[in-house]
Amino acid sequence: MNGPIVLGIETSCDETGVAVLEGMEVRSSVLASQVDIHARYGGVVPEVAARAHVEAIRPLVHQALTQAGVHPDELDAVSVTQGPGLVGALMVGYSFAKSFAYALGKPLYGIDHMEGHLFAPRLAFSGYEPPAVVVLASGGHSQIVHVKAWGEYDVLGGTIDDAAGEAFDKLARFMGLGYPGGPAIDSDSEGGDPTAVQFPRALRDRPFDFSFSGLKTSVVTYLEKAGAAGELPPRADVSASIQEAIVDVIVDKTFNAVKATGVDVVGGGGGVLANRRLRERLAQEAEWRGVGLFIPEPALCTDNGAMIASVAVDKMDQGMPSDPLTGDVMPGLSLG
Ligand code: KG4
Ligand code: ZN
């Protein structure tokens, strides 16, 4: 046996994710995406998300256990995202996990969603070990984290306004590219010239912090002016230029942190790390500087149940106590 058998449940936003881990080995990982439902509204509608989690969670837990060939009695623990996230969405997963743990007489671990993203590369790479600099970029967060040891985090910087994923989503909506915006801009920029339009790179003077609201204003102003003058470049060029502006600052801040901390391990997590140009640029920079880069496959970068269970496995390995069944969700939870 490789370690404890743990069920992981993730419902913080618009994906219901359930997985079964045996140690750090993923026995099953299933997902019910709500992307099509929210696409109609151009963004995540919290009440609609909670409802969709209610419908998906029971069949998905059943599917994850069946695929893993694990009977509920064989589980060593149940883990679930406790925060941060949308309160109604979190409550669906957390209430289900509490009842499931209670009914089975198993320990419950409430997990920080962002710690899940920090851990995700462990499921793909055995050599991913702290000390490390990890860049977390999703729809709700953009952070540069110095992972000193598992469970010991120094958040070096974050966004002072929009998260990177939020910037992609808002700009894609403005350009009529649909939701979610990150994947839309990623594929729209294929073949585009990333140097076509020079959009601003903000907060050059703050080595680990992000700001994306100026970029948004600049893109909107540029498109309105160029449109009125009849000088709009091909849309792929605009998408590639927007993407390059966001990618540039993420790469910059990440390697500022590498320089400042002296670590030689870089990890990444969160939906934005699925971006092809970002992955390519991080890989180039890591190779050039001779540091190890640990960015898992896109499905492990976006929200999933396996990353949640992996944090619980680590807590169990470290002998940390489980949570009381009287706990509640923590929508405002933050790392460190
Ligand atoms: O981590 P995640 O799945 O959910 C949150 O915790 O927010 O991240 C979702 C975010 C969305 O803003 C989405 O547009 C962005 O990640 N995203 C991407 C890509 N795939 C997802 N951004 C850029 N390029 C992508 N390929
Ligand atoms: Zn996430």
Short mmCIF file of C-alpha atoms and ligand atoms in Angstrom, two decimals:
data_model
loop_
_atom_site.label_atom_id
_atom_site.label_comp_id
_atom_site.label_asym_id
_atom_site.label_seq_id
_atom_site.Cartn_x
_atom_site.Cartn_y
_atom_site.Cartn_z
CA MET A 1 0.00 0.00 0.00
CA ASN A 2 1.24 3.48 -1.04
CA GLY A 3 -0.47 5.52 1.63
CA PRO A 4 -3.94 6.40 2.88
CA ILE A 5 -6.95 6.10 0.57
CA VAL A 6 -8.59 9.53 0.53
CA LEU A 7 -11.68 10.95 -1.15
CA GLY A 8 -11.25 14.57 -2.35
CA ILE A 9 -14.19 16.86 -3.09
CA GLU A 10 -13.92 20.30 -4.71
CA THR A 11 -16.92 22.63 -5.19
CA SER A 12 -15.55 26.13 -4.61
CA CYS A 13 -16.55 27.63 -7.96
CA ASP A 14 -17.96 26.22 -11.19
CA GLU A 15 -16.51 22.70 -11.36
CA THR A 16 -17.60 19.76 -9.23
CA GLY A 17 -14.43 17.69 -8.85
CA VAL A 18 -14.17 14.36 -7.04
CA ALA A 19 -11.12 12.10 -6.81
CA VAL A 20 -9.80 9.09 -4.96
CA LEU A 21 -6.11 9.05 -4.06
CA GLU A 22 -3.99 6.28 -2.64
CA GLY A 23 -1.08 8.22 -1.22
CA MET A 24 -0.07 10.56 -4.06
CA GLU A 25 -1.34 8.14 -6.68
CA VAL A 26 -4.55 9.22 -8.40
CA ARG A 27 -6.87 6.18 -8.50
CA SER A 28 -9.70 8.21 -10.09
CA SER A 29 -10.52 11.84 -10.80
CA VAL A 30 -13.83 12.96 -12.28
CA LEU A 31 -15.25 16.36 -13.06
CA ALA A 32 -18.66 17.85 -13.83
CA SER A 33 -18.01 21.17 -15.52
CA GLN A 34 -20.63 23.91 -15.42
CA VAL A 35 -18.92 25.93 -18.13
CA ASP A 36 -21.78 25.53 -20.63
CA ILE A 37 -24.38 26.56 -18.05
CA HIS A 38 -22.54 29.76 -17.03
CA ALA A 39 -21.49 30.60 -20.61
CA ARG A 40 -25.09 31.70 -21.23
CA TYR A 41 -24.65 34.41 -18.58
CA GLY A 42 -21.07 35.36 -19.53
CA GLY A 43 -19.72 34.43 -16.09
CA VAL A 44 -20.29 32.32 -12.99
CA VAL A 45 -23.71 32.90 -11.36
CA PRO A 46 -23.25 31.82 -7.71
CA GLU A 47 -26.77 30.49 -7.11
CA VAL A 48 -26.74 28.57 -10.39
CA ALA A 49 -23.33 27.11 -9.45
CA ALA A 50 -24.57 25.88 -6.06
CA ARG A 51 -27.60 24.24 -7.65
CA ALA A 52 -25.48 22.48 -10.27
CA HIS A 53 -23.14 21.15 -7.53
CA VAL A 54 -26.19 19.74 -5.69
CA GLU A 55 -27.20 17.83 -8.81
CA ALA A 56 -23.70 16.60 -9.62
CA ILE A 57 -22.15 15.66 -6.32
CA ARG A 58 -23.80 12.33 -5.42
CA PRO A 59 -23.41 10.68 -8.83
CA LEU A 60 -19.88 12.04 -9.12
CA VAL A 61 -18.76 10.63 -5.75
CA HIS A 62 -20.27 7.29 -6.78
CA GLN A 63 -18.44 7.46 -10.12
CA ALA A 64 -15.09 8.33 -8.52
CA LEU A 65 -15.33 5.45 -6.03
CA THR A 66 -16.45 2.98 -8.71
CA GLN A 67 -13.68 3.99 -11.12
CA ALA A 68 -11.12 3.68 -8.33
CA GLY A 69 -12.51 0.27 -7.34
CA VAL A 70 -12.79 1.53 -3.76
CA HIS A 71 -15.69 0.75 -1.40
CA PRO A 72 -16.60 3.69 0.88
CA ASP A 73 -15.63 1.55 3.91
CA GLU A 74 -12.08 1.31 2.54
CA LEU A 75 -11.57 5.09 2.66
CA ASP A 76 -9.15 6.33 5.30
CA ALA A 77 -10.47 9.89 5.15
CA VAL A 78 -12.80 12.32 3.39
CA SER A 79 -11.36 15.69 2.33
CA VAL A 80 -13.13 18.72 0.94
CA THR A 81 -12.48 22.33 -0.01
CA GLN A 82 -13.38 24.56 2.94
CA GLY A 83 -12.50 27.88 1.24
CA PRO A 84 -11.85 30.27 -0.38
CA GLY A 85 -14.72 30.36 -2.86
CA LEU A 86 -18.40 31.04 -3.38
CA VAL A 87 -20.22 30.40 -0.12
CA GLY A 88 -23.19 28.50 -1.57
CA ALA A 89 -20.97 26.38 -3.81
CA LEU A 90 -18.58 25.57 -0.95
CA MET A 91 -21.48 24.61 1.31
CA VAL A 92 -22.69 21.93 -1.08
CA GLY A 93 -19.36 20.06 -1.03
CA TYR A 94 -18.63 20.70 2.63
CA SER A 95 -22.07 19.57 3.86
CA PHE A 96 -21.91 16.47 1.68
CA ALA A 97 -18.40 15.62 2.91
CA LYS A 98 -19.36 16.13 6.57
CA SER A 99 -22.39 13.86 6.29
CA PHE A 100 -20.45 11.26 4.32
CA ALA A 101 -17.62 11.24 6.88
CA TYR A 102 -20.10 11.04 9.75
CA ALA A 103 -22.09 8.20 8.18
CA LEU A 104 -18.91 6.22 7.46
CA GLY A 105 -17.19 7.07 10.73
CA LYS A 106 -14.17 8.46 8.83
CA PRO A 107 -12.03 11.52 9.61
CA LEU A 108 -12.78 14.76 7.76
CA TYR A 109 -10.14 17.19 6.44
CA GLY A 110 -11.24 20.68 5.35
CA ILE A 111 -8.72 21.96 2.82
CA ASP A 112 -7.64 25.40 1.58
CA HIS A 113 -8.38 25.48 -2.17
CA MET A 114 -5.20 27.47 -2.89
CA GLU A 115 -3.09 24.97 -0.95
CA GLY A 116 -4.64 22.38 -3.26
CA HIS A 117 -3.30 24.32 -6.27
CA LEU A 118 0.13 24.49 -4.56
CA PHE A 119 0.13 20.73 -4.12
CA ALA A 120 -1.14 19.73 -7.59
CA PRO A 121 2.35 19.38 -9.13
CA ARG A 122 3.13 16.70 -6.51
CA LEU A 123 0.63 14.44 -8.24
CA ALA A 124 2.56 14.70 -11.47
CA PHE A 125 6.20 14.96 -10.37
CA SER A 126 7.91 12.98 -7.62
CA GLY A 127 10.80 15.50 -7.59
CA TYR A 128 8.64 18.52 -6.70
CA GLU A 129 9.79 19.40 -3.19
CA PRO A 130 10.20 22.64 -1.24
CA PRO A 131 11.84 25.05 -0.94
CA ALA A 132 10.07 26.32 -4.04
CA VAL A 133 8.54 29.40 -5.58
CA VAL A 134 5.02 28.68 -6.76
CA VAL A 135 2.96 30.93 -8.97
CA LEU A 136 -0.78 30.59 -8.42
CA ALA A 137 -3.01 32.22 -11.03
CA SER A 138 -6.70 31.47 -11.28
CA GLY A 139 -10.04 33.20 -11.70
CA GLY A 140 -10.01 34.48 -8.13
CA HIS A 141 -6.32 34.70 -7.16
CA SER A 142 -2.89 35.65 -8.42
CA GLN A 143 -0.13 35.02 -5.91
CA ILE A 144 3.56 34.33 -5.72
CA VAL A 145 4.22 31.96 -2.85
CA HIS A 146 7.51 30.94 -1.27
CA VAL A 147 6.87 27.37 -0.13
CA LYS A 148 9.46 26.88 2.59
CA ALA A 149 8.14 23.47 3.57
CA TRP A 150 4.79 21.74 3.03
CA GLY A 151 2.38 23.71 5.21
CA GLU A 152 4.80 26.64 5.62
CA TYR A 153 4.03 29.41 3.16
CA ASP A 154 5.21 32.95 2.71
CA VAL A 155 2.94 34.82 0.30
CA LEU A 156 5.42 37.20 -1.34
CA GLY A 157 2.92 39.09 -3.43
CA GLY A 158 -0.49 39.14 -5.03
CA THR A 159 -2.83 41.19 -7.11
CA ILE A 160 -3.97 44.61 -5.99
CA ASP A 161 -7.07 44.45 -8.21
CA ASP A 162 -8.15 41.72 -10.65
CA ALA A 163 -6.76 38.20 -10.68
CA ALA A 164 -5.02 37.10 -13.89
CA GLY A 165 -7.86 34.74 -14.85
CA GLU A 166 -10.38 37.48 -14.15
CA ALA A 167 -8.47 39.79 -16.52
CA PHE A 168 -8.59 37.12 -19.25
CA ASP A 169 -12.31 36.57 -18.59
CA LYS A 170 -13.26 40.26 -18.60
CA LEU A 171 -11.22 41.07 -21.70
CA ALA A 172 -12.55 38.07 -23.60
CA ARG A 173 -16.09 39.12 -22.71
CA PHE A 174 -15.39 42.65 -23.97
CA MET A 175 -14.04 41.22 -27.22
CA GLY A 176 -17.05 38.93 -27.59
CA LEU A 177 -14.92 35.78 -27.33
CA GLY A 178 -17.16 34.04 -24.79
CA TYR A 179 -16.65 32.42 -21.40
CA PRO A 180 -14.34 31.30 -19.89
CA GLY A 181 -12.05 33.91 -21.37
CA GLY A 182 -8.64 32.34 -20.70
CA PRO A 183 -9.05 29.36 -23.01
CA ALA A 184 -10.83 31.62 -25.55
CA ILE A 185 -7.92 34.11 -25.74
CA ASP A 186 -5.42 31.22 -25.66
CA SER A 187 -6.87 29.66 -28.80
CA ASP A 188 -7.80 32.96 -30.49
CA SER A 189 -4.17 34.13 -30.26
CA GLU A 190 -2.94 31.16 -32.29
CA GLY A 191 -0.96 32.57 -35.22
CA GLY A 192 -1.33 36.13 -33.86
CA ASP A 193 1.58 38.55 -33.43
CA PRO A 194 2.23 39.12 -29.69
CA THR A 195 4.16 42.32 -30.48
CA ALA A 196 1.39 43.86 -32.60
CA VAL A 197 0.06 46.08 -29.80
CA GLN A 198 2.14 47.20 -26.80
CA PHE A 199 -0.24 47.00 -23.86
CA PRO A 200 1.07 48.17 -20.45
CA ARG A 201 2.91 45.94 -17.96
CA ALA A 202 1.93 47.35 -14.59
CA LEU A 203 3.71 47.57 -11.21
CA ARG A 204 7.24 47.17 -12.52
CA ASP A 205 8.43 48.73 -9.24
CA ARG A 206 6.76 46.10 -7.01
CA PRO A 207 8.63 42.87 -7.68
CA PHE A 208 6.00 40.33 -6.59
CA ASP A 209 2.68 42.18 -7.04
CA PHE A 210 0.21 42.27 -9.92
CA SER A 211 -2.29 44.78 -11.24
CA PHE A 212 -4.46 44.08 -14.26
CA SER A 213 -7.07 46.83 -14.16
CA GLY A 214 -4.86 49.25 -16.15
CA LEU A 215 -4.48 46.63 -18.88
CA LYS A 216 -8.24 46.32 -19.10
CA THR A 217 -8.70 50.08 -19.50
CA SER A 218 -5.88 50.23 -22.03
CA VAL A 219 -7.35 47.43 -24.18
CA VAL A 220 -10.82 48.95 -24.12
CA THR A 221 -9.49 52.42 -25.04
CA TYR A 222 -7.25 51.00 -27.77
CA LEU A 223 -10.04 48.95 -29.39
CA GLU A 224 -12.48 51.85 -29.32
CA LYS A 225 -9.97 54.26 -30.89
CA ALA A 226 -8.64 51.81 -33.47
CA GLY A 227 -12.21 50.76 -34.33
CA ALA A 228 -13.34 54.37 -34.82
CA ALA A 229 -10.31 55.06 -37.05
CA GLY A 230 -10.93 51.87 -39.04
CA GLU A 231 -7.46 50.63 -38.07
CA LEU A 232 -8.24 47.47 -36.14
CA PRO A 233 -5.50 44.85 -36.53
CA PRO A 234 -6.49 41.18 -36.98
CA ARG A 235 -8.22 39.92 -33.83
CA ALA A 236 -5.58 37.19 -33.35
CA ASP A 237 -2.95 39.96 -33.03
CA VAL A 238 -4.99 41.72 -30.34
CA SER A 239 -5.55 38.45 -28.42
CA ALA A 240 -1.87 37.50 -28.70
CA SER A 241 -0.83 40.99 -27.51
CA ILE A 242 -3.20 40.86 -24.50
CA GLN A 243 -1.99 37.37 -23.63
CA GLU A 244 1.64 38.46 -23.93
CA ALA A 245 1.08 41.40 -21.57
CA ILE A 246 -0.42 39.11 -18.91
CA VAL A 247 2.15 36.34 -19.44
CA ASP A 248 5.06 38.81 -19.34
CA VAL A 249 4.21 40.04 -15.85
CA ILE A 250 3.50 36.57 -14.47
CA VAL A 251 6.86 35.29 -15.75
CA ASP A 252 8.66 38.42 -14.51
CA LYS A 253 7.24 38.28 -10.98
CA THR A 254 7.82 34.55 -10.70
CA PHE A 255 11.49 34.83 -11.54
CA ASN A 256 11.89 37.97 -9.39
CA ALA A 257 10.89 35.67 -6.53
CA VAL A 258 13.31 32.97 -7.67
CA LYS A 259 16.11 35.54 -7.59
CA ALA A 260 15.07 36.94 -4.20
CA THR A 261 14.70 33.57 -2.47
CA GLY A 262 17.52 31.72 -4.21
CA VAL A 263 15.40 28.59 -4.67
CA ASP A 264 15.86 26.34 -7.69
CA VAL A 265 12.39 24.83 -7.86
CA VAL A 266 9.44 26.58 -9.54
CA GLY A 267 5.90 25.25 -9.42
CA GLY A 268 2.62 26.50 -10.76
CA GLY A 269 -1.09 26.00 -10.27
CA GLY A 270 -4.48 27.50 -11.02
CA GLY A 271 -6.40 27.64 -14.26
CA VAL A 272 -4.22 30.30 -15.91
CA LEU A 273 -1.26 27.90 -15.77
CA ALA A 274 -3.10 25.91 -18.45
CA ASN A 275 -2.23 28.77 -20.83
CA ARG A 276 0.05 27.52 -23.60
CA ARG A 277 2.06 30.71 -24.03
CA LEU A 278 2.61 31.02 -20.26
CA ARG A 279 3.80 27.40 -20.06
CA GLU A 280 6.14 27.97 -22.98
CA ARG A 281 7.62 31.19 -21.55
CA LEU A 282 8.05 29.71 -18.05
CA ALA A 283 9.80 26.70 -19.58
CA GLN A 284 12.18 28.91 -21.60
CA GLU A 285 13.02 31.06 -18.60
CA ALA A 286 13.49 28.08 -16.26
CA GLU A 287 15.81 26.38 -18.71
CA TRP A 288 17.82 29.55 -19.21
CA ARG A 289 18.25 30.01 -15.45
CA GLY A 290 18.83 26.32 -14.75
CA VAL A 291 15.92 25.89 -12.32
CA GLY A 292 13.50 22.95 -12.21
CA LEU A 293 10.00 23.72 -13.47
CA PHE A 294 7.04 21.70 -12.19
CA ILE A 295 3.80 22.67 -13.95
CA PRO A 296 1.41 19.74 -14.18
CA GLU A 297 -0.84 18.94 -17.13
CA PRO A 298 -3.66 21.49 -17.67
CA ALA A 299 -6.30 19.23 -16.03
CA LEU A 300 -4.33 19.37 -12.77
CA CYS A 301 -3.87 23.16 -13.04
CA THR A 302 -7.60 23.85 -13.22
CA ASP A 303 -9.88 22.97 -10.29
CA ASN A 304 -10.07 19.26 -9.45
CA GLY A 305 -10.70 16.92 -6.52
CA ALA A 306 -7.28 15.23 -6.65
CA MET A 307 -5.40 18.36 -5.55
CA ILE A 308 -7.67 18.65 -2.51
CA ALA A 309 -7.13 15.02 -1.50
CA SER A 310 -3.35 15.41 -1.96
CA VAL A 311 -3.20 18.06 0.79
CA ALA A 312 -5.15 15.73 3.10
CA VAL A 313 -2.75 12.85 2.35
CA ASP A 314 0.14 15.10 3.35
CA LYS A 315 -1.60 16.19 6.56
CA MET A 316 -2.20 12.53 7.43
CA ASP A 317 1.44 11.66 6.65
CA GLN A 318 2.50 14.44 9.00
CA GLY A 319 0.16 13.10 11.70
CA MET A 320 -1.98 16.22 11.74
CA PRO A 321 -5.40 15.90 13.38
CA SER A 322 -8.60 15.79 11.34
CA ASP A 323 -11.32 18.45 11.68
CA PRO A 324 -14.33 18.34 13.97
CA LEU A 325 -17.62 17.65 12.20
CA THR A 326 -18.96 20.89 13.67
CA GLY A 327 -16.82 23.04 11.32
CA ASP A 328 -18.11 25.23 8.55
CA VAL A 329 -17.02 26.67 5.22
CA MET A 330 -14.56 29.61 5.20
CA PRO A 331 -15.23 31.59 1.98
CA GLY A 332 -12.55 34.18 2.81
CA LEU A 333 -9.77 31.73 3.73
CA SER A 334 -6.32 32.88 2.60
CA LEU A 335 -2.92 31.15 2.45
CA GLY A 336 -0.42 31.82 5.18
O1 KG4 B 1 -8.24 27.51 -10.96
P1 KG4 B 1 -9.45 27.66 -11.81
O2 KG4 B 1 -9.91 26.45 -12.62
O3 KG4 B 1 -10.68 28.14 -10.97
C1 KG4 B 1 -10.54 29.08 -9.93
O4 KG4 B 1 -10.17 28.68 -8.81
O5 KG4 B 1 -10.74 30.30 -10.28
O6 KG4 B 1 -9.16 28.90 -12.80
C2 KG4 B 1 -10.13 29.39 -13.69
C3 KG4 B 1 -9.52 30.55 -14.44
C4 KG4 B 1 -10.49 31.28 -15.35
O7 KG4 B 1 -10.36 32.68 -15.16
C5 KG4 B 1 -10.05 30.89 -16.75
O8 KG4 B 1 -10.31 31.87 -17.74
C6 KG4 B 1 -8.55 30.67 -16.55
O9 KG4 B 1 -8.45 30.08 -15.27
N1 KG4 B 1 -7.98 29.77 -17.57
C7 KG4 B 1 -7.06 30.17 -18.46
C8 KG4 B 1 -6.84 29.07 -19.33
N2 KG4 B 1 -7.62 28.02 -18.90
C9 KG4 B 1 -8.31 28.49 -17.81
N3 KG4 B 1 -6.43 31.35 -18.62
C10 KG4 B 1 -5.57 31.46 -19.64
N4 KG4 B 1 -5.32 30.46 -20.53
C11 KG4 B 1 -5.92 29.26 -20.41
N5 KG4 B 1 -5.68 28.28 -21.29
ZN ZN B 2 -8.83 27.18 -8.42
#
